Short mmCIF file of C-alpha atoms in Angstrom, two decimals:
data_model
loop_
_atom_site.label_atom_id
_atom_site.label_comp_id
_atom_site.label_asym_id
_atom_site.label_seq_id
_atom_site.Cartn_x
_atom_site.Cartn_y
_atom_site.Cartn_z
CA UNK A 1 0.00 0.00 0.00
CA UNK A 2 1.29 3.59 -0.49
CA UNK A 3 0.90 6.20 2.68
CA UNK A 4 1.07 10.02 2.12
CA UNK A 5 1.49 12.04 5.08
CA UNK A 6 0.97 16.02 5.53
CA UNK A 7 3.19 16.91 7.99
CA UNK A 8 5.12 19.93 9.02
CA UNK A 9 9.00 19.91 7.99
CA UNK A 10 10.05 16.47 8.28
CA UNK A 11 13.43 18.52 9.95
CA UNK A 12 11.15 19.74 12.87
CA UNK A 13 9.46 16.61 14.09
CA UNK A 14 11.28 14.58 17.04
CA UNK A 15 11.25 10.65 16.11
CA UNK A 16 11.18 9.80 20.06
CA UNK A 17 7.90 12.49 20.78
CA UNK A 18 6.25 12.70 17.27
CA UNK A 19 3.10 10.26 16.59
CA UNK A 20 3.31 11.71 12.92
CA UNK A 21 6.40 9.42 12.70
CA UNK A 22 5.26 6.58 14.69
CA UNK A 23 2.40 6.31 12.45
CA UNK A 24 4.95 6.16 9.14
CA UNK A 25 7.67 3.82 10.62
CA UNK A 26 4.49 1.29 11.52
CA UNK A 27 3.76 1.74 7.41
CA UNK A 28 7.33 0.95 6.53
CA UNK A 29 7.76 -1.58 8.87
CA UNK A 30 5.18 -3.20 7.77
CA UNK A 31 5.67 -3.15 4.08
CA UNK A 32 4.37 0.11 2.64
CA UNK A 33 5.52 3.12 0.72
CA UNK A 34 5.36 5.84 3.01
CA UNK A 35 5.67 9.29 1.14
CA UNK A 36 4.80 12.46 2.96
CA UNK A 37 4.31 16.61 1.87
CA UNK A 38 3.04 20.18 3.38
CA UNK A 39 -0.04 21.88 3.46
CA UNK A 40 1.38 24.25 1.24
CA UNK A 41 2.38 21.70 -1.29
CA UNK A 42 -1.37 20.53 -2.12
CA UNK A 43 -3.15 21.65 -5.06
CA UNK A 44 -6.22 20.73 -7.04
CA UNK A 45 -5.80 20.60 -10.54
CA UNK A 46 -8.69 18.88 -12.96
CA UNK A 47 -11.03 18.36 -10.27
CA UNK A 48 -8.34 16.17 -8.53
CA UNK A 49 -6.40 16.89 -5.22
CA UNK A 50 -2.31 16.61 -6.19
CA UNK A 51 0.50 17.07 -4.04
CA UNK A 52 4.64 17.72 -4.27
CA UNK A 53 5.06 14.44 -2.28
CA UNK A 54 8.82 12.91 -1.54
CA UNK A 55 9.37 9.16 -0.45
CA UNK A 56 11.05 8.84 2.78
CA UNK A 57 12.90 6.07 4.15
CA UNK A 58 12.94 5.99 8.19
CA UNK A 59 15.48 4.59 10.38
CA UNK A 60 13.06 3.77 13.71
CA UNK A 61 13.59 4.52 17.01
CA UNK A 62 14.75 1.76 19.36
CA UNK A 63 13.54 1.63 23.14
CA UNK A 64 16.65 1.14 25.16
CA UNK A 65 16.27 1.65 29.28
CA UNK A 66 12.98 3.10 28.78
CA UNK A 67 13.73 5.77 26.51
CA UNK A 68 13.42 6.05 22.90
CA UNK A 69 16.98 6.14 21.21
CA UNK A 70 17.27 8.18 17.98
CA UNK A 71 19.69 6.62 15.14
CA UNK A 72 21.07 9.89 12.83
CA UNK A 73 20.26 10.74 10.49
CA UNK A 74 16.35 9.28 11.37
CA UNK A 75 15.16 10.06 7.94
CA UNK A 76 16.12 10.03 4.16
CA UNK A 77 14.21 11.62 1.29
CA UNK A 78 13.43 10.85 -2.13
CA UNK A 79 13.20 13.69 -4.88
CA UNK A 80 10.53 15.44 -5.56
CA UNK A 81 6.88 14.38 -7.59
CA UNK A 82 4.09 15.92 -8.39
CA UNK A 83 0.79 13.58 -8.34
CA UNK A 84 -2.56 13.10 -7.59
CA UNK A 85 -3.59 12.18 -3.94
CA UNK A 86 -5.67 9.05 -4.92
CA UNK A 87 -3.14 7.21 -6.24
CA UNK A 88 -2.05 6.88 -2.68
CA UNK A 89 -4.56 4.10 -0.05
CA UNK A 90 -4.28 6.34 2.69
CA UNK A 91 -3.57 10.13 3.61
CA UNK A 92 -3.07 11.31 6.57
CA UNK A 93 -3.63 15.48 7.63
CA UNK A 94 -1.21 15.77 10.39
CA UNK A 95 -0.65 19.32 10.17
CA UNK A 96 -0.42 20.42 13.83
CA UNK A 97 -3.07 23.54 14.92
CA UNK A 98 -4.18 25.83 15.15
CA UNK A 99 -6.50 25.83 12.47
CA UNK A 100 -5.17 28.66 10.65
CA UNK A 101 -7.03 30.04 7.23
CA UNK A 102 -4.76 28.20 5.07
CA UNK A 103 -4.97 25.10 7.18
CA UNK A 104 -8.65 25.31 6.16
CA UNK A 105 -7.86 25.55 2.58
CA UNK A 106 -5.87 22.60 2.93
CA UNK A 107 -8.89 21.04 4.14
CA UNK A 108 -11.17 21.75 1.11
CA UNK A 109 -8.36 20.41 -1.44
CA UNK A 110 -8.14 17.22 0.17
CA UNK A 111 -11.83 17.26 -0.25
CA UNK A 112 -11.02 16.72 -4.21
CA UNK A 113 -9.28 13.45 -3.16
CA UNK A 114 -11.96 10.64 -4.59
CA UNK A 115 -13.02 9.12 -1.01
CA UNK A 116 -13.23 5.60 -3.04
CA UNK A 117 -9.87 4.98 -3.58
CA UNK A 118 -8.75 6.81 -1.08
CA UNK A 119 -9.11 6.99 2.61
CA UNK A 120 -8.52 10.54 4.43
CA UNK A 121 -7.77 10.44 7.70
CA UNK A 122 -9.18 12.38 9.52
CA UNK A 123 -11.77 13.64 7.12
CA UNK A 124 -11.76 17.11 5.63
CA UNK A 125 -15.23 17.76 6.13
CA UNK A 126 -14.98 16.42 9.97
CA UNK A 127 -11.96 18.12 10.95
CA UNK A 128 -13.62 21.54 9.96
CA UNK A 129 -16.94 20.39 12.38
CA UNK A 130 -15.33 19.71 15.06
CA UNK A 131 -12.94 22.42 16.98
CA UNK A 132 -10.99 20.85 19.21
CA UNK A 133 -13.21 22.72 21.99
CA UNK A 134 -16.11 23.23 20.62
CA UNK A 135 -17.02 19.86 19.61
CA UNK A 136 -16.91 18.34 23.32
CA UNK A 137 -19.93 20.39 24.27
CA UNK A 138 -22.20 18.51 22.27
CA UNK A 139 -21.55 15.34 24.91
CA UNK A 140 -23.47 17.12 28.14
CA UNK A 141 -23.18 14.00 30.32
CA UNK A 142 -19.44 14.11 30.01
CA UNK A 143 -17.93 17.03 29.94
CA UNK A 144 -17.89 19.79 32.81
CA UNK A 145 -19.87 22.84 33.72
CA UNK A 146 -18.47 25.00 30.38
CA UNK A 147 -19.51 28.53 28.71
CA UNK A 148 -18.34 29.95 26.27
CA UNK A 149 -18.69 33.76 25.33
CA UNK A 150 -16.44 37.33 24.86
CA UNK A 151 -18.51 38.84 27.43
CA UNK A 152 -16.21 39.70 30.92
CA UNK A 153 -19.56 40.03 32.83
CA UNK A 154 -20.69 37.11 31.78
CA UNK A 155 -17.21 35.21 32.60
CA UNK A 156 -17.07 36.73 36.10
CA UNK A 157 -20.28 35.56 36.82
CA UNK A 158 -19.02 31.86 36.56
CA UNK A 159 -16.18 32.49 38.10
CA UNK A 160 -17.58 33.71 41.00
CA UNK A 161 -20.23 30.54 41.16
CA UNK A 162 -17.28 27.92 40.82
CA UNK A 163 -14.62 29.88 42.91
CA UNK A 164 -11.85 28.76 39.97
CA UNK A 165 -12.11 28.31 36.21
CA UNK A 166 -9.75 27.45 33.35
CA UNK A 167 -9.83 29.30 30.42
CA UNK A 168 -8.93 28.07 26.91
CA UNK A 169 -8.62 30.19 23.56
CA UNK A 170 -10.95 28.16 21.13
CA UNK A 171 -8.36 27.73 18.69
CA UNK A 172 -5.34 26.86 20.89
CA UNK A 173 -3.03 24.06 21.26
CA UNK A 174 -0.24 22.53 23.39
CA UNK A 175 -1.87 24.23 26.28
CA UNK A 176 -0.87 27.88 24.61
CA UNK A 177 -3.10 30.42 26.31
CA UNK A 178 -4.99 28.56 28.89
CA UNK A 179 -5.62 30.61 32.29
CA UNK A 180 -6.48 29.43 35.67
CA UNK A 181 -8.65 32.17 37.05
CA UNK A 182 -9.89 33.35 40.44
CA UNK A 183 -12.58 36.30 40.66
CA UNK A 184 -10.71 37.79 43.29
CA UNK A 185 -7.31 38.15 41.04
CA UNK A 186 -6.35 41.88 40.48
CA UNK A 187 -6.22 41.26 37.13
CA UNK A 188 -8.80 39.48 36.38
CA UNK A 189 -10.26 42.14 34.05
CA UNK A 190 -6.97 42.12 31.43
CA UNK A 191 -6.33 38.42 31.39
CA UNK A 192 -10.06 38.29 29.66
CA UNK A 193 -9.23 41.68 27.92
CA UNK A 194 -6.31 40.09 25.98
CA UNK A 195 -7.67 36.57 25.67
CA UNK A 196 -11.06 37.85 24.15
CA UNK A 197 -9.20 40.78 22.00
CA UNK A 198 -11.28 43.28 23.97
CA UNK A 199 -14.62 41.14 23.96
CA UNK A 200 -14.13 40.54 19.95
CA UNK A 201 -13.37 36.49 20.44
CA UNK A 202 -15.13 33.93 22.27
CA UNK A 203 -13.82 31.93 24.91
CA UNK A 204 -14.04 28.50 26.41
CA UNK A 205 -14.43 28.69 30.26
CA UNK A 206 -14.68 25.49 32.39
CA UNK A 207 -15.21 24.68 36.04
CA UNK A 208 -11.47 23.72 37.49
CA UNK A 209 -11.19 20.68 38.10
CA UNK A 210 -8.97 19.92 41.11
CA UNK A 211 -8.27 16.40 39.90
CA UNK A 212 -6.21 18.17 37.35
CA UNK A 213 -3.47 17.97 39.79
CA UNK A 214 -3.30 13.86 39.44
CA UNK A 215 -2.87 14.30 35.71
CA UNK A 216 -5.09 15.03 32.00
CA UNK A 217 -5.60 11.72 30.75
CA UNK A 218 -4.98 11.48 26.80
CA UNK A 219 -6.77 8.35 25.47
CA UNK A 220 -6.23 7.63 21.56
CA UNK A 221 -9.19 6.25 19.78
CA UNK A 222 -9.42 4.26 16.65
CA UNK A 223 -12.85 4.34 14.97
CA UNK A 224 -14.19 4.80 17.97
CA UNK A 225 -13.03 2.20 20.03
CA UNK A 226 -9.53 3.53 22.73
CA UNK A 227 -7.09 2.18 22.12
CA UNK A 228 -4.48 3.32 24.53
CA UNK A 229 -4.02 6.11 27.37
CA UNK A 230 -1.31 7.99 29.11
CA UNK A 231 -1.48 10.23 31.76
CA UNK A 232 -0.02 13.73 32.07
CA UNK A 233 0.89 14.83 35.02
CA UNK A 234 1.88 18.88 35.90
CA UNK A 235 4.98 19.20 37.61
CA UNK A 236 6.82 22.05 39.12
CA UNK A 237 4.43 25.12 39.44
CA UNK A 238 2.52 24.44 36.35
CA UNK A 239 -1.41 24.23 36.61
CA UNK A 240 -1.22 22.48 33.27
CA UNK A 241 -0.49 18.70 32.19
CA UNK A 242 0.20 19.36 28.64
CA UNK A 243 3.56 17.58 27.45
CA UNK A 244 4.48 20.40 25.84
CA UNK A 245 4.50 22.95 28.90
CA UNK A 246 6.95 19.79 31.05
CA UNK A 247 3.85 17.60 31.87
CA UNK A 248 5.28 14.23 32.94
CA UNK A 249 4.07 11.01 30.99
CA UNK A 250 2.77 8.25 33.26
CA UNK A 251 1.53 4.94 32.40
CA UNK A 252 -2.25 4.48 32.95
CA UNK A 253 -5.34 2.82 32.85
CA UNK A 254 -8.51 3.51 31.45
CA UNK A 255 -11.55 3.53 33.76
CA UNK A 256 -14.80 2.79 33.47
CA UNK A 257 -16.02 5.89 33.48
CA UNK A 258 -13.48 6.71 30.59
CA UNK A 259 -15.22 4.02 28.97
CA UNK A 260 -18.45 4.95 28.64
CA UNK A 261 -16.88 8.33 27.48
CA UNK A 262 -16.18 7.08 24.97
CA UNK A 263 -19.01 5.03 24.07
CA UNK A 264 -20.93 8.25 23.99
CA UNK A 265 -18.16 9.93 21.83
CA UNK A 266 -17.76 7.07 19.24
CA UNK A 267 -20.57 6.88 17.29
CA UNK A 268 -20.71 10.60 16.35
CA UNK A 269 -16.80 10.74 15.50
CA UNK A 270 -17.62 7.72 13.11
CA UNK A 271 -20.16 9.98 11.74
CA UNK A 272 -18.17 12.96 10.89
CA UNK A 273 -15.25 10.71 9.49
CA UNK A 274 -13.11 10.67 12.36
CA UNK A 275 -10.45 8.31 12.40
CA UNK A 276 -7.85 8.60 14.79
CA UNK A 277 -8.53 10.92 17.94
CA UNK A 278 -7.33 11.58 20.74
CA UNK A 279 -9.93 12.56 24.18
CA UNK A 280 -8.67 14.57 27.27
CA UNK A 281 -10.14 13.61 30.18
CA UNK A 282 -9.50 14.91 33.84
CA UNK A 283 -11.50 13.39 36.44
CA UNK A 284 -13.85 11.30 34.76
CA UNK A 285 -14.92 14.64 32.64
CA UNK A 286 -14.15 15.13 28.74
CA UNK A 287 -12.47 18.23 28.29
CA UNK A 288 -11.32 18.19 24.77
CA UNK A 289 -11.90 16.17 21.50
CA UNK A 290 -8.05 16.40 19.44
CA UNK A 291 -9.11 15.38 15.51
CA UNK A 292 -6.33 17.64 14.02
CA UNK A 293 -2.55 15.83 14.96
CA UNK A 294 -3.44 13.88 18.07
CA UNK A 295 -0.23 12.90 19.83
CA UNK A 296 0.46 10.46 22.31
CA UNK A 297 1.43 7.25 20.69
CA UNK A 298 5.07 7.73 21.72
CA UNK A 299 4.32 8.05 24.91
CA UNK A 300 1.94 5.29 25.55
CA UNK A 301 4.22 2.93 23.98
CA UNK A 302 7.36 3.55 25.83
CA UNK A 303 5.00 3.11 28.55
CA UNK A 304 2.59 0.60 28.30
CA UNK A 305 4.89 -1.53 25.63
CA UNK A 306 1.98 -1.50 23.26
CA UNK A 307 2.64 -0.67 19.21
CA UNK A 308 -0.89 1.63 18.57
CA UNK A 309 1.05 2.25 15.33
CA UNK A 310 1.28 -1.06 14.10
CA UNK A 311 -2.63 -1.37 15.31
CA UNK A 312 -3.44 1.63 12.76
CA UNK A 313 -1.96 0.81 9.70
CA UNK A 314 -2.98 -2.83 10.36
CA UNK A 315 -6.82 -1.16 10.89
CA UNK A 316 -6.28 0.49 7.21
CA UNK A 317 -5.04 -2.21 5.36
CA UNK A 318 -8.29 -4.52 6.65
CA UNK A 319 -10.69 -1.45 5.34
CA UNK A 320 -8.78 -1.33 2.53
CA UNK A 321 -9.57 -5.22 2.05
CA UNK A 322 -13.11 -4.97 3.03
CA UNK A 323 -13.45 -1.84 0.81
CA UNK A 324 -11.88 -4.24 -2.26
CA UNK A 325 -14.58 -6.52 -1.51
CA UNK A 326 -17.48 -4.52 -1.25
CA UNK A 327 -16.12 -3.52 -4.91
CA UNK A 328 -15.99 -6.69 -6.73
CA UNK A 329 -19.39 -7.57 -5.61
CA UNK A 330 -20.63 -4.42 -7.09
#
């Protein structure tokens, strides 16, 4: 099978972090072409989506003592080719957020790739539905008490009723922007000043959770059904559990609660095309739904000595089978 992967510069990712390349040595490993290109290299031309794609051959990470050890150079690239998508089985958008305007426009070409010979994953159409914090607010039973407005009167007001909130720009990432506010901080009126550009952009607020301070569970799905889990745990001073801002990765299990989470969650992420997700949960409450470059597969795998991977690209190939079937008795 051939793989295509839109990624950010291959020279930026980090083999022992990135899921982006976990998900293309699994490919290689197990037999595929993997190719990859940018956002920027996409184009539609005759009705089809095409892409400046280059081959890449991988040289995968080994786990030695617990910690993923990086052979140099990890990667080496092909030249250059300009094709159509759907000659490819499988694309993958891993373009990390924020959703930027021309992330979106990458979005609607990959919507010219023909969906029958080629699977997108996660699809165009359901990456634009669901932002990242937006689209958890659909699942009431799960998530926590949440608003979300510009308005500072209306965001003291909640405050005040929970005693501590979290605030989260709607288009954020990594943990980039999130505030832990009290009513009674001095400057409580400028934090939602700049966050809201002066009561021009909305803003997610949530009840704080104090089991944020035992970790923000990240639990990849696969159509629906999890697949695996780590925790992340703040350390130091930080309010936040976000690998990114020094959360610490710690091996975990995924509760019962967690799994009716995401019983609720699955059938509507099948729905809107979905694929490969990843939920943040903090004390038995959904926080966020991650559709754009869900990360964690690294981390659970060091871990939990699991290969989620392998358990993708093994997932594709059997639709791609079942697909080839459902054609021939057409």
């Amino acid at each position: 099978m051939k793989f295509a992967f839109i990624i950010d510069p291959i020279q930026r990712l980090d083999p022992g972090h990135d899921t982006s390349v976990a998900l293309m040595e699994a490919a290689q490993q197990l037999g595929h072409e993997v190719w990859i290109t940018q956002a920027e290299s996409l184009s539609v031309v005759n009705g089809q989506a095409w892409a400046l794609l280059q081959r890449v051959q991988l040289t995968p990470v080994q786990l030695v003592d617990g910690r993923w050890l990086i052979t140099l150079p990890w990667f080496e690239l092909g030249e250059s080719v300009f094709q159509a998508l759907e000659i490819m089985d499988a694309v993958f958008m891993r373009t990390d957020p924020p959703v930027t305007i021309p992330y979106l426009y990458a979005t609607y070409i990959l919507d010219y790739i023909n969906p029958e010979k080629t699977l997108v994953i996660n699809s165009p159409s359901g990456i634009r539905a669901a932002n990242e914090k937006m689209y958890a607010l659909q699942f009431t039973e799960a998530i926590p008490e949440t608003i979300v407005t510009p308005d500072k009167v209306v965001i003291r007001q909640f405050v005040e009723a929970k005693g501590a909130a979290v605030l989260k720009p709607l288009g954020g990432k990594a943990g980039e922007g999130i505030l832990f506010l009290e009513a009674g901080d001095r400057n409580f009126n400028s934090l939602i000043e700049l966050s809201t550009l002066q009561g021009r952009v909305p803003v997610m607020v949530q009840e704080y959770l104090p089991a944020a301070k035992e970790g923000d569970k990240r639990i990849i799905l696969l159509n629906g059904e999890p697949i695996g889990a780590v925790n992340r745990v703040p350390t130091g001073k930080e309010f936040r559990g976000n690998m990114a801002v020094g959360g610490q990765a710690v091996a975990t299990e995924i509760s019962d609660r967690e799994l009716e989470i995401c019983a609720q969650v699955a059938p509507v992420l099948q729905k809107d095309g979905l694929i490969f997700v990843g939920l943040d949960v903090i004390g038995g409450y959904l926080t966020e739904v991650n559709v754009t470059s869900p990360t964690g597969v690294r981390e659970i795998d060091r871990l939990s000595g699991t290969q989620l991977g392998y358990q993708v690209i093994q997932w594709i190939e059997q639709y791609g089978k079942s697909n080839a079937k459902v054609g021939l008795t057409q």
